[in-house]
Amino acid sequence: MASQYAIRGATAKGVAASVEEGVARGALAPGDALPPVRRLAEQLGLSPGTVATAYKELRQRGVVVTRGRGGTVVAAAPPVAPVGPAPTRRPPRVPDGLRDLAAGHPDPAFLPDLLPPTPLSPGARSHRTAPRLPHLEDTVRDWLAADGVPGGHVTFAHGALDLVARLLTTELRPGDAVAMEDPGYHHLLDLVQALGLRTLAVAVDDEGMRPGALDGALRAGARAVVCSPRAQNPYGGRFTRRRRDDLAAVLRERPGVLVVENDSAADIAGVPLQSLAAADAPPARWAHVRTVSKYLGTDLRWAAAACDPMTLARHDGLLLLTSGWVSHLLQETVHGLLTAPATRDRVRQAHDAYAQRRTALREELAARGIPAHGASGMNLWVPVRDESAVVNGLRTRGWWVAAGARFRIAAPPGVRITTAALRADEAPRLAEDFATVLGESQATYGG
């Protein structure tokens, strides 16, 4: 328990604000326990109901979580930006001399040069009446149609997380549940928590979400589903046609559930798309989200989505009341890149290279008796017993990989290795080092 920080307040809002201030200052760190309701009520001279209301507000905002008998603790990634010298939630700097295979970034060699569009947007004017460039809309529809995704209703946003946040905000209220992949993309897991929503874990395998696990989450009350049809991060799963149809059958029984597909790698995923939106009986409420940061530029904060008419109307209604539109300069840049022949050639090269590199490491690990998952995308997920022992062991051999804890809800431990920039001829050395580390870990820790 963080005993050095004294929570204050004479009202529920005051108590909640005091806890949030402690988190912002770094005096209350992720995992720190808050005092039990009755104890804090006695200390502050308040009723237990007042403190319980404060804790409820903090839970709804994702600042704290309740762990049953474990009490109330500060969330792993609370939506409170640190003030002053407090530590941030940004990934740690890669130590000097280590090969970074943890960040999840693409190989810069395959990213096209970013140039400002010409001519630049003339003058100051409002784009609220025409937020999307028609020629970019047409390009996006063609892009989606090539994969069978209906493109009758499309919209844009400032990246996938911005788009998913707006979709969930318009559909759900604090306390509602979202079915999420486990293991899954840590930024999405943090986002759902920050919105005050509950996460229901859905186990995944090499074909994506497991239908039985999804059915269980829906029976438990999930009002939305966030999934990856390919290049699932971190597991690397992808929907086969049969898996897509099985999931669609589960969703068919609950037409009011919003289904959000996050197709983050799209053209470099290495496998064809099997979208739920293209199933014979697609979900009634759906959105298929695409970004370009993995293969056009990590600083291109732009995303597109195709969705059903009601989902589009709700998303765009909230967008209109907030940021209003996505910069037309950014839209022109994205359009220029999507339509440039040189860019398409670079994307094809990335597609082939990423598949080769991912496969090379998976096969080298398999040759040493180490199972790994990565049927698509830029990452491999390697199950291990002790994440810290493996991460630290590989660090001593010059490799920097990601511990799986931040990706997991209830899934067994593992590590994520980003293979995007790992050349195929480097795979044997990494696999050999991995095998050595596992042997040392087993001898030291029993696994």
Short mmCIF file of C-alpha atoms in Angstrom, two decimals:
data_model
loop_
_atom_site.label_atom_id
_atom_site.label_comp_id
_atom_site.label_asym_id
_atom_site.label_seq_id
_atom_site.Cartn_x
_atom_site.Cartn_y
_atom_site.Cartn_z
CA MET A 1 0.00 0.00 0.00
CA ALA A 2 1.21 3.52 -0.75
CA SER A 3 1.18 4.83 2.82
CA GLN A 4 3.22 7.99 2.10
CA TYR A 5 0.39 9.66 0.22
CA ALA A 6 -2.49 10.96 2.35
CA ILE A 7 -5.80 10.99 0.50
CA ARG A 8 -7.87 14.07 1.27
CA GLY A 9 -11.39 15.31 0.58
CA ALA A 10 -14.66 16.27 2.23
CA THR A 11 -16.90 14.98 -0.58
CA ALA A 12 -16.88 12.06 -2.98
CA LYS A 13 -15.58 14.30 -5.76
CA GLY A 14 -12.90 15.68 -3.46
CA VAL A 15 -11.69 12.21 -2.51
CA ALA A 16 -11.63 11.13 -6.17
CA ALA A 17 -9.74 14.29 -7.16
CA SER A 18 -7.18 13.67 -4.40
CA VAL A 19 -6.52 10.13 -5.61
CA GLU A 20 -6.19 11.37 -9.19
CA GLU A 21 -3.74 14.04 -8.07
CA GLY A 22 -1.66 11.38 -6.34
CA VAL A 23 -1.55 9.35 -9.54
CA ALA A 24 -0.59 12.40 -11.62
CA ARG A 25 2.24 13.29 -9.22
CA GLY A 26 3.53 9.73 -9.13
CA ALA A 27 2.83 9.38 -5.39
CA LEU A 28 0.35 6.62 -6.25
CA ALA A 29 1.86 4.22 -8.74
CA PRO A 30 0.19 1.50 -10.84
CA GLY A 31 -0.65 -1.42 -8.57
CA ASP A 32 -0.64 0.62 -5.36
CA ALA A 33 -3.55 -0.29 -3.11
CA LEU A 34 -6.01 2.31 -1.84
CA PRO A 35 -7.24 2.06 1.76
CA PRO A 36 -10.38 -0.03 2.33
CA VAL A 37 -13.54 2.03 2.13
CA ARG A 38 -14.38 1.92 5.84
CA ARG A 39 -10.85 2.71 6.96
CA LEU A 40 -10.55 5.75 4.68
CA ALA A 41 -14.03 6.90 5.73
CA GLU A 42 -12.95 6.83 9.37
CA GLN A 43 -9.74 8.68 8.64
CA LEU A 44 -11.55 11.46 6.76
CA GLY A 45 -14.63 11.61 8.96
CA LEU A 46 -16.90 10.68 6.06
CA SER A 47 -19.56 8.05 5.57
CA PRO A 48 -18.52 4.79 3.91
CA GLY A 49 -21.05 5.57 1.18
CA THR A 50 -19.22 8.78 0.28
CA VAL A 51 -15.88 6.98 -0.10
CA ALA A 52 -17.54 4.14 -2.02
CA THR A 53 -18.98 6.71 -4.43
CA ALA A 54 -15.51 8.22 -4.93
CA TYR A 55 -14.03 4.80 -5.67
CA LYS A 56 -16.86 4.05 -8.09
CA GLU A 57 -16.16 7.27 -10.00
CA LEU A 58 -12.47 6.40 -10.18
CA ARG A 59 -13.30 2.91 -11.46
CA GLN A 60 -15.61 4.29 -14.13
CA ARG A 61 -12.83 6.58 -15.33
CA GLY A 62 -10.29 3.76 -15.40
CA VAL A 63 -8.05 5.29 -12.73
CA VAL A 64 -8.43 2.32 -10.37
CA VAL A 65 -9.57 -1.29 -10.63
CA THR A 66 -11.12 -3.61 -8.04
CA ARG A 67 -9.57 -7.03 -7.53
CA GLY A 68 -12.13 -8.69 -5.28
CA ARG A 69 -10.42 -9.58 -2.01
CA GLY A 70 -7.34 -7.81 -3.31
CA GLY A 71 -9.12 -4.49 -2.81
CA THR A 72 -8.97 -1.38 -4.97
CA VAL A 73 -5.65 -0.57 -6.66
CA VAL A 74 -4.35 2.01 -9.12
CA ALA A 75 -4.81 0.74 -12.67
CA ALA A 76 -1.82 -0.49 -14.65
CA ALA A 77 -2.27 2.34 -17.16
CA PRO A 78 -4.47 5.02 -15.57
CA PRO A 79 -5.71 7.74 -17.94
CA VAL A 80 -3.92 10.48 -16.01
CA ALA A 81 -0.98 12.26 -17.58
CA PRO A 82 1.90 12.62 -15.09
CA VAL A 83 2.79 16.11 -13.88
CA GLY A 84 6.35 17.23 -13.23
CA PRO A 85 9.02 14.61 -12.62
CA ALA A 86 6.61 11.67 -12.26
CA PRO A 87 7.39 8.71 -14.55
CA THR A 88 5.39 8.28 -17.74
CA ARG A 89 3.76 5.18 -19.21
CA ARG A 90 5.83 5.44 -22.38
CA PRO A 91 7.98 2.41 -23.22
CA PRO A 92 11.44 2.51 -21.66
CA ARG A 93 14.31 3.66 -23.83
CA VAL A 94 16.08 0.80 -25.52
CA PRO A 95 19.44 0.40 -23.76
CA ASP A 96 22.48 1.27 -25.84
CA GLY A 97 23.87 -1.57 -27.89
CA LEU A 98 20.71 -3.68 -27.93
CA ARG A 99 18.76 -4.74 -31.00
CA ASP A 100 15.21 -3.44 -30.60
CA LEU A 101 12.71 -6.23 -31.31
CA ALA A 102 10.14 -4.95 -28.83
CA ALA A 103 8.69 -1.73 -30.22
CA GLY A 104 6.41 -3.22 -32.88
CA HIS A 105 7.57 -0.72 -35.49
CA PRO A 106 7.98 -1.40 -39.23
CA ASP A 107 11.34 -1.48 -40.95
CA PRO A 108 12.08 2.15 -41.97
CA ALA A 109 13.65 0.85 -45.18
CA PHE A 110 10.17 0.06 -46.52
CA LEU A 111 8.50 3.36 -45.59
CA PRO A 112 8.02 5.88 -48.40
CA ASP A 113 9.30 9.43 -48.11
CA LEU A 114 6.69 11.80 -46.69
CA LEU A 115 6.32 15.06 -48.60
CA PRO A 116 3.75 17.83 -48.02
CA PRO A 117 0.90 17.83 -50.53
CA THR A 118 0.85 20.42 -53.28
CA PRO A 119 -0.85 22.72 -53.64
CA LEU A 120 -1.29 23.39 -49.93
CA SER A 121 -4.79 24.07 -48.65
CA PRO A 122 -5.49 27.75 -49.42
CA GLY A 123 -6.43 30.05 -46.60
CA ALA A 124 -8.43 29.50 -43.45
CA ARG A 125 -11.82 27.90 -43.82
CA SER A 126 -14.08 25.43 -42.05
CA HIS A 127 -14.30 21.94 -43.45
CA ARG A 128 -17.19 20.83 -41.24
CA THR A 129 -19.59 20.80 -44.17
CA ALA A 130 -17.25 18.60 -46.23
CA PRO A 131 -14.93 16.84 -43.76
CA ARG A 132 -13.68 14.16 -46.19
CA LEU A 133 -11.96 14.67 -49.51
CA PRO A 134 -14.12 12.95 -52.15
CA HIS A 135 -11.14 11.56 -54.07
CA LEU A 136 -9.73 9.99 -50.88
CA GLU A 137 -13.15 8.51 -50.11
CA ASP A 138 -13.18 6.92 -53.57
CA THR A 139 -9.66 5.56 -53.09
CA VAL A 140 -10.60 4.09 -49.71
CA ARG A 141 -13.70 2.44 -51.17
CA ASP A 142 -11.62 0.82 -53.90
CA TRP A 143 -9.04 -0.26 -51.30
CA LEU A 144 -11.73 -1.93 -49.18
CA ALA A 145 -13.60 -3.43 -52.13
CA ALA A 146 -10.45 -5.29 -53.20
CA ASP A 147 -10.79 -7.26 -49.95
CA GLY A 148 -14.55 -7.67 -50.11
CA VAL A 149 -15.40 -5.08 -47.45
CA PRO A 150 -18.59 -3.11 -48.21
CA GLY A 151 -17.61 0.52 -48.69
CA GLY A 152 -20.95 2.25 -48.97
CA HIS A 153 -20.39 4.19 -45.74
CA VAL A 154 -16.86 5.33 -44.88
CA THR A 155 -15.38 7.81 -42.43
CA PHE A 156 -11.97 9.04 -41.28
CA ALA A 157 -10.35 9.68 -37.91
CA HIS A 158 -7.03 10.57 -36.29
CA GLY A 159 -5.72 7.02 -36.07
CA ALA A 160 -7.24 3.70 -35.06
CA LEU A 161 -7.32 4.38 -31.31
CA ASP A 162 -9.12 7.69 -31.89
CA LEU A 163 -11.64 5.95 -34.11
CA VAL A 164 -12.24 3.00 -31.77
CA ALA A 165 -12.56 5.32 -28.77
CA ARG A 166 -15.23 7.36 -30.53
CA LEU A 167 -17.13 4.25 -31.62
CA LEU A 168 -17.17 2.82 -28.11
CA THR A 169 -18.04 6.17 -26.54
CA THR A 170 -21.13 6.57 -28.71
CA GLU A 171 -22.33 3.00 -28.08
CA LEU A 172 -21.46 2.19 -24.48
CA ARG A 173 -21.56 3.73 -21.04
CA PRO A 174 -19.12 3.36 -18.12
CA GLY A 175 -19.43 -0.10 -16.65
CA ASP A 176 -20.45 -1.77 -19.92
CA ALA A 177 -18.36 -4.72 -21.07
CA VAL A 178 -16.23 -5.15 -24.20
CA ALA A 179 -15.03 -8.52 -25.50
CA MET A 180 -11.28 -8.20 -26.13
CA GLU A 181 -8.62 -10.54 -27.52
CA ASP A 182 -6.39 -12.21 -24.93
CA PRO A 183 -3.50 -11.72 -25.43
CA GLY A 184 -4.31 -8.50 -27.23
CA TYR A 185 -2.98 -5.12 -28.29
CA HIS A 186 -2.03 -3.36 -25.06
CA HIS A 187 -3.02 0.14 -26.21
CA LEU A 188 -6.55 -1.08 -26.97
CA LEU A 189 -6.74 -2.84 -23.61
CA ASP A 190 -5.64 0.37 -21.88
CA LEU A 191 -8.09 2.44 -23.93
CA VAL A 192 -11.10 0.32 -22.96
CA GLN A 193 -10.15 0.61 -19.30
CA ALA A 194 -9.59 4.37 -19.61
CA LEU A 195 -13.12 4.76 -21.01
CA GLY A 196 -14.46 3.19 -17.82
CA LEU A 197 -15.51 0.01 -19.60
CA ARG A 198 -15.06 -3.56 -18.42
CA THR A 199 -12.88 -5.99 -20.35
CA LEU A 200 -14.01 -9.55 -20.97
CA ALA A 201 -11.14 -11.74 -22.17
CA VAL A 202 -11.59 -13.82 -25.32
CA ALA A 203 -8.87 -16.40 -25.90
CA VAL A 204 -7.18 -16.45 -29.30
CA ASP A 205 -5.27 -18.99 -31.36
CA ASP A 206 -3.60 -18.97 -34.77
CA GLU A 207 -7.01 -18.30 -36.38
CA GLY A 208 -7.95 -15.40 -34.13
CA MET A 209 -10.73 -15.25 -31.55
CA ARG A 210 -12.05 -18.63 -30.47
CA PRO A 211 -15.81 -18.90 -31.14
CA GLY A 212 -16.56 -20.62 -27.83
CA ALA A 213 -14.66 -17.96 -25.89
CA LEU A 214 -16.46 -15.19 -27.77
CA ASP A 215 -19.82 -16.81 -27.04
CA GLY A 216 -18.89 -16.91 -23.35
CA ALA A 217 -18.04 -13.20 -23.33
CA LEU A 218 -21.30 -12.33 -25.06
CA ARG A 219 -23.25 -14.43 -22.58
CA ALA A 220 -21.46 -12.53 -19.81
CA GLY A 221 -22.86 -9.28 -21.17
CA ALA A 222 -20.37 -7.87 -23.68
CA ARG A 223 -22.01 -5.07 -25.66
CA ALA A 224 -19.12 -4.64 -28.11
CA VAL A 225 -16.38 -6.80 -29.61
CA VAL A 226 -12.95 -5.55 -30.72
CA CYS A 227 -11.03 -8.04 -32.84
CA SER A 228 -8.28 -8.34 -35.46
CA PRO A 229 -9.06 -10.27 -38.65
CA ARG A 230 -5.32 -10.63 -39.46
CA ALA A 231 -1.91 -9.63 -38.06
CA GLN A 232 -3.40 -9.94 -34.57
CA ASN A 233 -1.10 -8.20 -32.12
CA PRO A 234 0.73 -9.84 -30.37
CA TYR A 235 -0.27 -13.42 -31.28
CA GLY A 236 -0.17 -13.06 -35.06
CA GLY A 237 -3.45 -14.87 -35.69
CA ARG A 238 -5.65 -14.40 -38.77
CA PHE A 239 -9.21 -15.36 -39.59
CA THR A 240 -9.61 -18.30 -41.91
CA ARG A 241 -12.86 -18.39 -43.85
CA ARG A 242 -14.20 -21.11 -41.58
CA ARG A 243 -13.26 -19.23 -38.42
CA ARG A 244 -14.78 -16.03 -39.79
CA ASP A 245 -18.04 -17.85 -40.50
CA ASP A 246 -18.07 -19.51 -37.07
CA LEU A 247 -17.61 -16.15 -35.36
CA ALA A 248 -20.31 -14.61 -37.54
CA ALA A 249 -22.68 -17.37 -36.47
CA VAL A 250 -22.01 -16.58 -32.80
CA LEU A 251 -22.57 -12.86 -33.39
CA ARG A 252 -25.76 -13.49 -35.37
CA GLU A 253 -27.56 -14.35 -32.14
CA ARG A 254 -26.85 -10.88 -30.72
CA PRO A 255 -27.62 -8.29 -33.39
CA GLY A 256 -27.29 -5.35 -31.01
CA VAL A 257 -23.58 -5.94 -30.34
CA LEU A 258 -21.15 -3.59 -32.08
CA VAL A 259 -18.27 -5.44 -33.79
CA VAL A 260 -15.08 -3.46 -34.47
CA GLU A 261 -12.44 -5.05 -36.72
CA ASN A 262 -8.97 -3.56 -36.38
CA ASP A 263 -7.14 -4.31 -39.66
CA SER A 264 -4.01 -2.42 -38.63
CA ALA A 265 -1.51 -4.12 -40.96
CA ALA A 266 -3.79 -4.63 -43.99
CA ASP A 267 -1.55 -4.70 -47.07
CA ILE A 268 1.53 -6.02 -45.23
CA ALA A 269 -0.24 -8.64 -43.10
CA GLY A 270 0.92 -11.43 -45.41
CA VAL A 271 -2.46 -13.19 -45.66
CA PRO A 272 -5.80 -12.50 -47.38
CA LEU A 273 -8.52 -10.73 -45.42
CA GLN A 274 -11.53 -12.69 -44.16
CA SER A 275 -13.68 -9.86 -42.83
CA LEU A 276 -16.77 -10.38 -40.72
CA ALA A 277 -18.31 -7.55 -42.75
CA ALA A 278 -17.98 -9.75 -45.86
CA ALA A 279 -19.58 -12.85 -44.30
CA ASP A 280 -22.80 -14.23 -45.81
CA ALA A 281 -24.63 -12.92 -42.74
CA PRO A 282 -22.50 -10.04 -41.40
CA PRO A 283 -23.13 -8.42 -38.00
CA ALA A 284 -25.88 -5.82 -37.95
CA ARG A 285 -23.62 -3.29 -36.23
CA TRP A 286 -20.03 -3.27 -37.45
CA ALA A 287 -16.99 -1.18 -38.30
CA HIS A 288 -13.89 -2.23 -40.23
CA VAL A 289 -10.96 0.03 -39.26
CA ARG A 290 -7.78 0.53 -41.29
CA THR A 291 -4.65 2.57 -40.66
CA VAL A 292 -1.50 3.22 -42.68
CA SER A 293 1.09 3.91 -39.99
CA LYS A 294 2.65 0.43 -40.29
CA TYR A 295 3.54 0.79 -43.96
CA LEU A 296 3.17 4.40 -45.09
CA GLY A 297 4.57 6.26 -42.08
CA THR A 298 4.44 5.96 -38.31
CA ASP A 299 3.60 9.67 -38.01
CA LEU A 300 0.55 9.48 -40.29
CA ARG A 301 -2.16 9.67 -37.63
CA TRP A 302 -5.01 8.77 -39.96
CA ALA A 303 -7.49 5.93 -40.08
CA ALA A 304 -10.44 4.99 -42.26
CA ALA A 305 -13.46 2.90 -41.39
CA ALA A 306 -16.29 1.32 -43.30
CA CYS A 307 -19.36 0.75 -41.17
CA ASP A 308 -23.10 0.26 -41.12
CA PRO A 309 -25.18 3.47 -41.55
CA MET A 310 -26.08 3.89 -37.86
CA THR A 311 -22.52 3.41 -36.66
CA LEU A 312 -21.32 5.95 -39.23
CA ALA A 313 -23.94 8.48 -38.16
CA ARG A 314 -23.05 8.17 -34.48
CA HIS A 315 -19.31 8.35 -35.07
CA ASP A 316 -19.49 11.36 -37.37
CA GLY A 317 -21.96 13.12 -35.10
CA LEU A 318 -19.49 13.01 -32.22
CA LEU A 319 -16.57 13.87 -34.50
CA LEU A 320 -18.44 16.97 -35.67
CA LEU A 321 -18.85 18.13 -32.07
CA THR A 322 -15.19 17.59 -31.16
CA SER A 323 -12.32 17.91 -33.63
CA GLY A 324 -14.71 18.42 -36.53
CA TRP A 325 -12.67 16.81 -39.28
CA VAL A 326 -9.33 15.25 -40.12
CA SER A 327 -6.87 17.74 -41.58
CA HIS A 328 -7.26 18.03 -45.34
CA LEU A 329 -3.47 18.38 -45.57
CA LEU A 330 -3.15 14.97 -43.95
CA GLN A 331 -5.84 13.55 -46.21
CA GLU A 332 -4.04 14.84 -49.31
CA THR A 333 -0.79 13.28 -48.09
CA VAL A 334 -2.45 9.92 -47.50
CA HIS A 335 -4.18 10.03 -50.88
CA GLY A 336 -0.94 10.82 -52.65
CA LEU A 337 0.81 7.90 -51.00
CA LEU A 338 -2.02 5.41 -51.52
CA THR A 339 -2.17 6.16 -55.22
CA ALA A 340 1.54 6.49 -56.02
CA PRO A 341 2.97 3.54 -58.03
CA ALA A 342 6.29 3.84 -56.18
CA THR A 343 4.49 3.44 -52.86
CA ARG A 344 2.64 0.36 -54.05
CA ASP A 345 5.97 -1.18 -55.08
CA ARG A 346 7.44 -0.42 -51.64
CA VAL A 347 4.42 -1.94 -49.89
CA ARG A 348 4.74 -5.13 -51.96
CA GLN A 349 8.40 -5.36 -50.97
CA ALA A 350 7.47 -4.93 -47.31
CA HIS A 351 4.75 -7.57 -47.59
CA ASP A 352 7.21 -10.15 -48.94
CA ALA A 353 10.05 -9.24 -46.58
CA TYR A 354 7.91 -9.31 -43.43
CA ALA A 355 6.49 -12.71 -44.33
CA GLN A 356 9.97 -14.08 -45.00
CA ARG A 357 11.43 -12.69 -41.77
CA ARG A 358 8.53 -13.85 -39.60
CA THR A 359 8.62 -17.34 -41.10
CA ALA A 360 12.40 -17.61 -40.82
CA LEU A 361 12.45 -16.99 -37.07
CA ARG A 362 9.41 -19.18 -36.42
CA GLU A 363 11.07 -22.08 -38.26
CA GLU A 364 14.42 -21.57 -36.53
CA LEU A 365 12.69 -21.62 -33.14
CA ALA A 366 10.69 -24.72 -34.11
CA ALA A 367 13.92 -26.48 -35.12
CA ARG A 368 15.07 -26.02 -31.53
CA GLY A 369 11.82 -27.28 -30.02
CA ILE A 370 10.41 -23.84 -29.23
CA PRO A 371 6.82 -23.30 -30.39
CA ALA A 372 5.95 -19.80 -31.58
CA HIS A 373 2.81 -18.20 -33.00
CA GLY A 374 2.76 -15.77 -35.90
CA ALA A 375 0.65 -16.71 -38.89
CA SER A 376 0.54 -13.09 -40.12
CA GLY A 377 1.81 -9.62 -39.39
CA MET A 378 5.13 -8.40 -37.98
CA ASN A 379 5.33 -10.21 -34.63
CA LEU A 380 5.84 -13.62 -33.09
CA TRP A 381 4.36 -14.67 -29.75
CA VAL A 382 6.51 -17.20 -27.90
CA PRO A 383 4.98 -18.87 -24.81
CA VAL A 384 7.38 -19.01 -21.84
CA ARG A 385 7.06 -19.75 -18.15
CA ASP A 386 9.02 -16.78 -16.82
CA GLU A 387 8.81 -13.62 -18.91
CA SER A 388 11.32 -11.65 -16.84
CA ALA A 389 13.95 -14.40 -17.00
CA VAL A 390 13.66 -14.62 -20.79
CA VAL A 391 13.62 -10.85 -21.37
CA ASN A 392 16.62 -10.30 -19.11
CA GLY A 393 18.47 -13.30 -20.51
CA LEU A 394 18.06 -12.09 -24.08
CA ARG A 395 19.11 -8.62 -23.01
CA THR A 396 22.50 -9.98 -21.91
CA ARG A 397 22.90 -11.36 -25.43
CA GLY A 398 22.08 -8.10 -27.19
CA TRP A 399 18.34 -8.57 -27.89
CA TRP A 400 15.51 -6.37 -26.57
CA VAL A 401 12.10 -8.13 -26.67
CA ALA A 402 8.75 -7.31 -25.07
CA ALA A 403 7.49 -9.07 -21.97
CA GLY A 404 3.95 -10.32 -22.54
CA ALA A 405 2.42 -9.04 -19.30
CA ARG A 406 1.14 -5.81 -20.83
CA PHE A 407 -0.67 -7.76 -23.58
CA ARG A 408 -2.37 -10.33 -21.35
CA ILE A 409 -5.61 -10.41 -19.37
CA ALA A 410 -5.82 -14.05 -18.29
CA ALA A 411 -3.68 -15.72 -20.97
CA PRO A 412 -0.51 -17.65 -20.03
CA PRO A 413 2.80 -15.75 -20.13
CA GLY A 414 4.86 -15.20 -23.25
CA VAL A 415 7.10 -12.70 -25.01
CA ARG A 416 6.51 -10.74 -28.19
CA ILE A 417 9.25 -10.48 -30.79
CA THR A 418 8.87 -7.94 -33.59
CA THR A 419 10.42 -9.49 -36.69
CA ALA A 420 9.88 -6.60 -39.12
CA ALA A 421 13.53 -5.53 -39.13
CA LEU A 422 15.08 -8.92 -38.29
CA ARG A 423 16.78 -10.21 -41.42
CA ALA A 424 16.31 -13.88 -42.23
CA ASP A 425 20.05 -14.52 -41.86
CA GLU A 426 19.88 -13.21 -38.27
CA ALA A 427 17.13 -15.64 -37.24
CA PRO A 428 19.44 -18.60 -36.42
CA ARG A 429 21.48 -16.58 -33.93
CA LEU A 430 18.41 -15.22 -32.16
CA ALA A 431 16.80 -18.66 -32.04
CA GLU A 432 20.00 -20.17 -30.61
CA ASP A 433 20.23 -17.44 -27.98
CA PHE A 434 16.55 -17.97 -27.14
CA ALA A 435 17.11 -21.70 -26.66
CA THR A 436 20.12 -21.02 -24.42
CA VAL A 437 18.14 -18.54 -22.31
CA LEU A 438 15.28 -21.01 -21.91
CA GLY A 439 17.75 -23.66 -20.75
CA GLU A 440 19.27 -21.30 -18.22
CA SER A 441 15.83 -20.19 -17.05
CA GLN A 442 14.73 -23.79 -16.50
CA ALA A 443 17.87 -24.60 -14.55
CA THR A 444 17.53 -21.47 -12.39
CA TYR A 445 13.79 -21.01 -12.01
CA GLY A 446 12.36 -24.37 -12.97
CA GLY A 447 11.02 -23.07 -16.32
#
